[in-house]
Each structure stands twice: as structure tokens, then as C-alpha cells.
CSV table of C-alpha atoms in Angstrom, one decimal:
chain,number,residue,atom,x,y,z
A,1,GLU,CA,4.0,-13.1,73.5
A,2,ALA,CA,6.2,-14.6,76.7
A,3,GLN,CA,6.2,-17.9,76.6
A,4,VAL,CA,8.2,-21.4,76.9
A,5,THR,CA,7.2,-24.5,74.3
A,6,GLN,CA,7.8,-27.9,75.5
A,7,ASN,CA,7.2,-30.4,72.5
A,8,PRO,CA,4.9,-32.8,72.3
A,9,ARG,CA,2.6,-32.1,74.1
A,10,TYR,CA,2.1,-36.4,74.2
A,11,LEU,CA,3.3,-39.0,73.9
A,12,ILE,CA,3.6,-42.7,73.9
A,13,THR,CA,6.5,-44.6,72.8
A,14,VAL,CA,8.5,-48.2,73.5
A,15,THR,CA,11.0,-49.6,76.8
A,16,GLY,CA,14.4,-48.7,75.4
A,17,LYS,CA,13.4,-46.1,72.4
A,18,LYS,CA,15.7,-42.7,72.2
A,19,LEU,CA,13.3,-39.2,72.8
A,20,THR,CA,13.8,-35.3,72.7
A,21,VAL,CA,11.5,-33.4,74.8
A,22,THR,CA,11.6,-30.0,74.1
A,23,CYS,CA,11.8,-26.7,75.7
A,24,SER,CA,12.1,-22.8,73.9
A,25,GLN,CA,11.9,-19.8,75.7
A,26,ASN,CA,11.4,-16.4,74.4
A,27,MET,CA,12.3,-14.5,77.4
A,28,ASN,CA,15.9,-14.3,77.3
A,29,HIS,CA,15.8,-16.5,81.2
A,30,GLU,CA,19.5,-17.5,82.4
A,31,TYR,CA,17.2,-20.2,84.3
A,32,MET,CA,16.3,-22.9,82.9
A,33,SER,CA,14.7,-26.6,84.8
A,34,TRP,CA,13.5,-29.8,83.8
A,35,TYR,CA,10.5,-31.8,86.6
A,36,ARG,CA,7.8,-34.0,86.5
A,37,GLN,CA,4.5,-34.1,88.7
A,38,ASP,CA,3.7,-37.5,90.0
A,39,PRO,CA,0.2,-37.7,91.5
A,40,GLY,CA,0.6,-37.7,95.1
A,41,LEU,CA,4.0,-36.2,95.0
A,42,GLY,CA,3.5,-33.5,93.9
A,43,LEU,CA,6.4,-31.2,91.2
A,44,ARG,CA,9.8,-32.7,91.4
A,45,GLN,CA,13.2,-31.1,89.7
A,46,ILE,CA,15.0,-32.9,87.1
A,47,TYR,CA,17.6,-31.2,85.7
A,48,TYR,CA,18.4,-27.0,86.0
A,49,SER,CA,20.4,-24.9,84.3
A,50,MET,CA,22.1,-21.5,85.0
A,51,ASN,CA,23.4,-20.4,81.9
A,52,VAL,CA,24.4,-21.7,78.9
A,53,GLU,CA,26.4,-24.9,79.5
A,54,VAL,CA,25.9,-25.0,82.7
A,55,THR,CA,23.4,-27.9,83.4
A,56,ASP,CA,23.0,-29.6,87.0
A,57,LYS,CA,21.3,-32.8,88.6
A,58,GLY,CA,17.5,-32.0,90.3
A,59,ASP,CA,15.9,-34.3,92.9
A,60,VAL,CA,15.3,-37.2,90.6
A,61,PRO,CA,18.2,-37.0,87.4
A,62,GLU,CA,18.2,-40.8,87.6
A,63,GLY,CA,17.4,-42.3,83.6
A,64,TYR,CA,18.0,-38.2,82.6
A,65,LYS,CA,20.0,-36.2,79.7
A,66,VAL,CA,19.7,-33.1,79.6
A,67,SER,CA,21.4,-30.5,77.4
A,68,ARG,CA,22.0,-26.0,77.5
A,69,LYS,CA,23.6,-25.4,73.7
A,70,GLU,CA,22.5,-22.2,73.6
A,71,LYS,CA,20.1,-19.9,75.7
A,72,ARG,CA,16.8,-20.4,75.1
A,73,ASN,CA,16.2,-24.5,74.5
A,74,PHE,CA,16.9,-26.8,77.0
A,75,PRO,CA,15.7,-30.5,75.8
A,76,LEU,CA,15.4,-33.4,78.2
A,77,ILE,CA,16.8,-36.6,76.5
A,78,LEU,CA,16.2,-39.8,77.9
A,79,GLU,CA,17.6,-41.6,76.3
A,80,SER,CA,16.9,-45.6,77.2
A,81,PRO,CA,13.4,-44.7,78.3
A,82,SER,CA,11.4,-47.1,81.5
A,83,PRO,CA,7.5,-47.5,82.4
A,84,ASN,CA,8.8,-45.7,85.7
A,85,GLN,CA,9.3,-42.4,83.2
A,86,THR,CA,5.7,-42.3,82.4
A,87,SER,CA,4.8,-39.2,83.7
A,88,LEU,CA,3.6,-35.6,82.8
A,89,TYR,CA,6.6,-33.2,82.8
A,90,PHE,CA,6.9,-29.4,82.2
A,91,CYS,CA,9.9,-26.8,82.0
A,92,ALA,CA,10.2,-23.9,83.5
A,93,SER,CA,11.9,-20.5,83.1
A,94,SER,CA,12.9,-18.0,85.1
A,95,GLN,CA,14.8,-14.2,85.2
A,96,ARG,CA,17.4,-14.0,86.4
A,97,THR,CA,20.3,-17.0,87.6
A,98,GLY,CA,17.9,-19.1,89.8
A,99,PRO,CA,14.4,-20.0,90.9
A,100,ASP,CA,14.3,-17.3,92.8
A,101,TYR,CA,11.2,-15.0,91.4
A,102,GLY,CA,9.0,-17.3,90.2
A,103,TYR,CA,8.5,-20.0,87.0
A,104,THR,CA,7.0,-19.4,83.9
A,105,PHE,CA,5.8,-23.0,83.3
A,106,GLY,CA,5.3,-24.7,79.5
A,107,SER,CA,1.9,-26.5,78.7
A,108,GLY,CA,3.2,-29.9,79.9
A,109,THR,CA,4.7,-33.2,77.8
A,110,ARG,CA,2.7,-36.2,78.5
A,111,LEU,CA,4.6,-38.8,78.5
A,112,THR,CA,3.8,-43.3,79.0
A,113,VAL,CA,5.7,-45.5,77.9
A,114,VAL,CA,4.6,-49.0,77.8
B,1,GLY,CA,16.9,-33.6,103.5
B,2,GLU,CA,14.7,-30.5,102.6
B,3,ASN,CA,10.6,-31.0,102.2
B,4,VAL,CA,7.2,-29.1,101.7
B,5,GLU,CA,4.5,-30.5,103.5
B,6,GLN,CA,1.4,-29.7,102.6
B,7,HIS,CA,-2.8,-30.0,104.3
B,8,PRO,CA,-5.2,-31.0,103.2
B,9,SER,CA,-4.9,-32.6,100.6
B,10,THR,CA,-8.1,-32.4,99.4
B,11,LEU,CA,-10.2,-29.8,100.1
B,12,SER,CA,-14.3,-29.0,99.2
B,13,VAL,CA,-15.8,-26.1,100.1
B,14,GLN,CA,-19.5,-24.1,99.5
B,15,GLU,CA,-19.1,-20.9,96.8
B,16,GLY,CA,-18.2,-18.5,98.6
B,17,ASP,CA,-17.0,-19.4,101.4
B,18,SER,CA,-13.3,-19.7,102.1
B,19,ALA,CA,-10.7,-21.5,101.3
B,20,VAL,CA,-7.2,-21.6,103.5
B,21,ILE,CA,-4.2,-24.3,102.7
B,22,LYS,CA,-1.8,-24.7,104.5
B,23,CYS,CA,2.2,-25.7,104.2
B,24,THR,CA,5.4,-26.5,106.7
B,25,TYR,CA,9.3,-26.1,105.2
B,26,SER,CA,12.1,-27.4,106.7
B,27,ASP,CA,14.4,-25.1,105.4
B,28,SER,CA,14.7,-21.7,107.3
B,29,ALA,CA,17.0,-20.0,105.3
B,30,SER,CA,13.8,-20.3,102.1
B,31,ASN,CA,13.5,-16.6,101.2
B,32,TYR,CA,10.8,-16.7,98.7
B,33,PHE,CA,7.9,-18.7,98.3
B,34,PRO,CA,5.2,-18.0,95.9
B,35,TRP,CA,2.1,-20.6,95.6
B,36,TYR,CA,0.3,-21.8,92.1
B,37,LYS,CA,-2.7,-22.9,90.9
B,38,GLN,CA,-2.7,-26.1,88.3
B,39,GLU,CA,-6.3,-26.1,86.7
B,40,LEU,CA,-7.0,-29.8,85.3
B,41,GLY,CA,-4.7,-30.0,82.3
B,42,LYS,CA,-3.1,-27.1,82.5
B,43,ARG,CA,0.5,-25.5,83.7
B,44,PRO,CA,0.6,-24.8,87.1
B,45,GLN,CA,0.3,-20.4,87.5
B,46,LEU,CA,1.7,-18.3,90.3
B,47,ILE,CA,-0.9,-16.3,91.6
B,48,ILE,CA,1.3,-15.0,94.2
B,49,ASP,CA,4.3,-15.0,96.5
B,50,ILE,CA,5.3,-13.5,99.4
B,51,ARG,CA,9.6,-13.5,100.5
B,52,SER,CA,10.9,-13.7,103.9
B,53,ASN,CA,10.5,-10.1,105.1
B,54,MET,CA,7.5,-10.2,104.8
B,55,ASP,CA,5.0,-11.5,106.4
B,56,LYS,CA,1.6,-11.0,104.7
B,57,ARG,CA,1.0,-10.3,101.5
B,58,GLN,CA,-2.4,-9.6,99.6
B,59,GLY,CA,-4.2,-9.9,96.2
B,60,GLN,CA,-7.6,-9.5,94.6
B,61,ARG,CA,-9.1,-12.2,97.0
B,62,VAL,CA,-5.8,-14.3,98.3
B,63,THR,CA,-4.1,-13.9,101.6
B,64,VAL,CA,-0.4,-15.9,102.2
B,65,LEU,CA,1.1,-15.5,105.5
B,66,LEU,CA,4.0,-16.5,106.8
B,67,ASN,CA,5.7,-17.3,109.7
B,68,LYS,CA,9.0,-18.5,109.7
B,69,THR,CA,10.0,-18.6,113.8
B,70,VAL,CA,7.7,-22.1,113.5
B,71,LYS,CA,8.4,-21.9,109.1
B,72,HIS,CA,4.3,-22.0,108.5
B,73,LEU,CA,2.8,-20.7,105.3
B,74,SER,CA,-0.3,-20.2,104.6
B,75,LEU,CA,-2.7,-19.3,101.0
B,76,GLN,CA,-6.4,-18.2,102.1
B,77,ILE,CA,-9.1,-17.6,99.2
B,78,ALA,CA,-11.9,-15.7,100.2
B,79,ALA,CA,-15.3,-15.4,98.7
B,80,THR,CA,-14.4,-18.7,97.1
B,81,GLN,CA,-16.0,-19.4,93.1
B,82,PRO,CA,-16.5,-22.4,91.0
B,83,GLY,CA,-13.2,-21.0,88.7
B,84,ASP,CA,-10.6,-21.4,92.0
B,85,SER,CA,-11.5,-25.0,91.9
B,86,ALA,CA,-7.5,-26.1,90.7
B,87,VAL,CA,-5.0,-28.1,92.5
B,88,TYR,CA,-2.8,-25.9,94.6
B,89,PHE,CA,1.1,-25.5,95.1
B,90,CYS,CA,2.9,-24.2,97.6
B,91,ALA,CA,6.7,-23.9,97.1
B,92,GLU,CA,9.3,-22.8,99.1
B,93,SER,CA,13.4,-22.0,97.3
B,94,GLY,CA,16.5,-21.1,99.4
B,95,GLY,CA,20.0,-21.3,98.0
B,96,TYR,CA,19.1,-25.2,96.3
B,97,ASN,CA,18.4,-23.6,92.8
B,98,LYS,CA,15.0,-25.2,92.9
B,99,LEU,CA,11.9,-24.9,94.3
B,100,ILE,CA,10.7,-27.4,96.3
B,101,PHE,CA,7.0,-27.7,96.1
B,102,GLY,CA,4.5,-29.1,98.6
B,103,ALA,CA,1.7,-32.7,97.6
B,104,GLY,CA,-0.5,-29.5,96.2
B,105,THR,CA,-4.1,-29.6,97.1
B,106,ARG,CA,-6.7,-30.6,95.3
B,107,LEU,CA,-9.5,-28.0,95.8
B,108,ALA,CA,-13.5,-28.4,95.2
B,109,VAL,CA,-15.8,-24.9,95.5
B,110,HIS,CA,-19.5,-26.1,95.3
B,111,PRO,CA,-22.1,-23.9,93.6
């Protein structure tokens, strides 16, 4: 089944403790992206990747890192989480080299930083 | 910068009535406009999309209209059902390697 898999689904952590949210897709998509969803703000892009070893900042990249060492995986790294990073996170992938063919979203990761 | 305004933020309709959600986008170079439905606790899912070479597209009970002149986009859901209750997002895609989403419309369909 074609899908985008995120882990974990729920995570509660403390300020400053490094964490990684994993994202993997099995559709051989070149384009992958991370969004955060906050009430009243919709979905805002954090980082995106056009292909292996090609990543770039979105609208809200501060406090986040990503890597794209292989096509299927696109982990989101929070080196020193802070409470303002409490949010619902979605990984997404798209065929071809851009989002112009629609996203397939992962199931989401609800992160709470205390 | 690029921006998508979506309204209303909440919409309540009776089962069987139509629901209309509207968006205004800012980037005249945008060429792809998807609509996503997000049920409570679930991921956004694509329900219909339209490209800039079209002004109307219809799916099953959903119709999207695009007016490029005034940069308006709308989604109509006909004959609403309780299962249509969800948050709906419009989005635009231009040459910026991302989809820019509206803030969402929470639709409630009452039996």
C-alpha cells in the first residue's frame, strides 16, 4: 500500500532534549516536505527536499533540521526543543519534483514540549 | 509575500444543504490549487484539485471554481452529509516548491 509513515504518533518531551521524528515513503517520490499545523494558522512549511541531498528552508525553519540521505526517508530533527514547538507535525511527499501533483500526508505526530 | 485567505473559518449547515468555502490567493503565477479534507485526528486528504488552465472542475458532489482574474477559488459541496463534517483547506502552488495553505474552514453538517 502506497503510504507515508511517520513515527512516533505522539510524543511528550522536555525542553532541550533532542528528538527526531521519522518519515518514510514507499512511492519513490522525489519531493518531500514537513509542515506544522497550529490552530488558526493552517499548515506551514518547515523544510522541503527536492531529492536526495537537496533540502531547503520553508516558512518556519527556525529550531529544526532535516536530512535526506536516501530517497525514502526524510527525518525532522529538533536539536533543542522548546515549548513553542508544541504542535502537530505532518510529513508529506509528492511525485515528480514539486508539490504540483498534490501531497500524500503521513498520519501526523503530535508533539508536546514541556 | 504569498498568502491564502480562506473564509468562513466555521460553517454550519443542515444535512442536504450545500456548503460553499471561498479562498483568495495572492500569487498570480500559481498554477495548481488543491483542496484537502481533514477529519478529526486524521491526516489531510486531497479531495479535488484544479489547474490554472481550467475554471471549473467537478467531482462527486464537489465542485471547484477558479477565477484567475480576481484570484478567487471556491469549493462547493452539494447535498451535504454528516460524513462531510471536517476541516477543509484550500492551497495554492506556484514556483516556490511548496503548497501554501489557507487557515482552514471547520464544516459541521447537522442531521
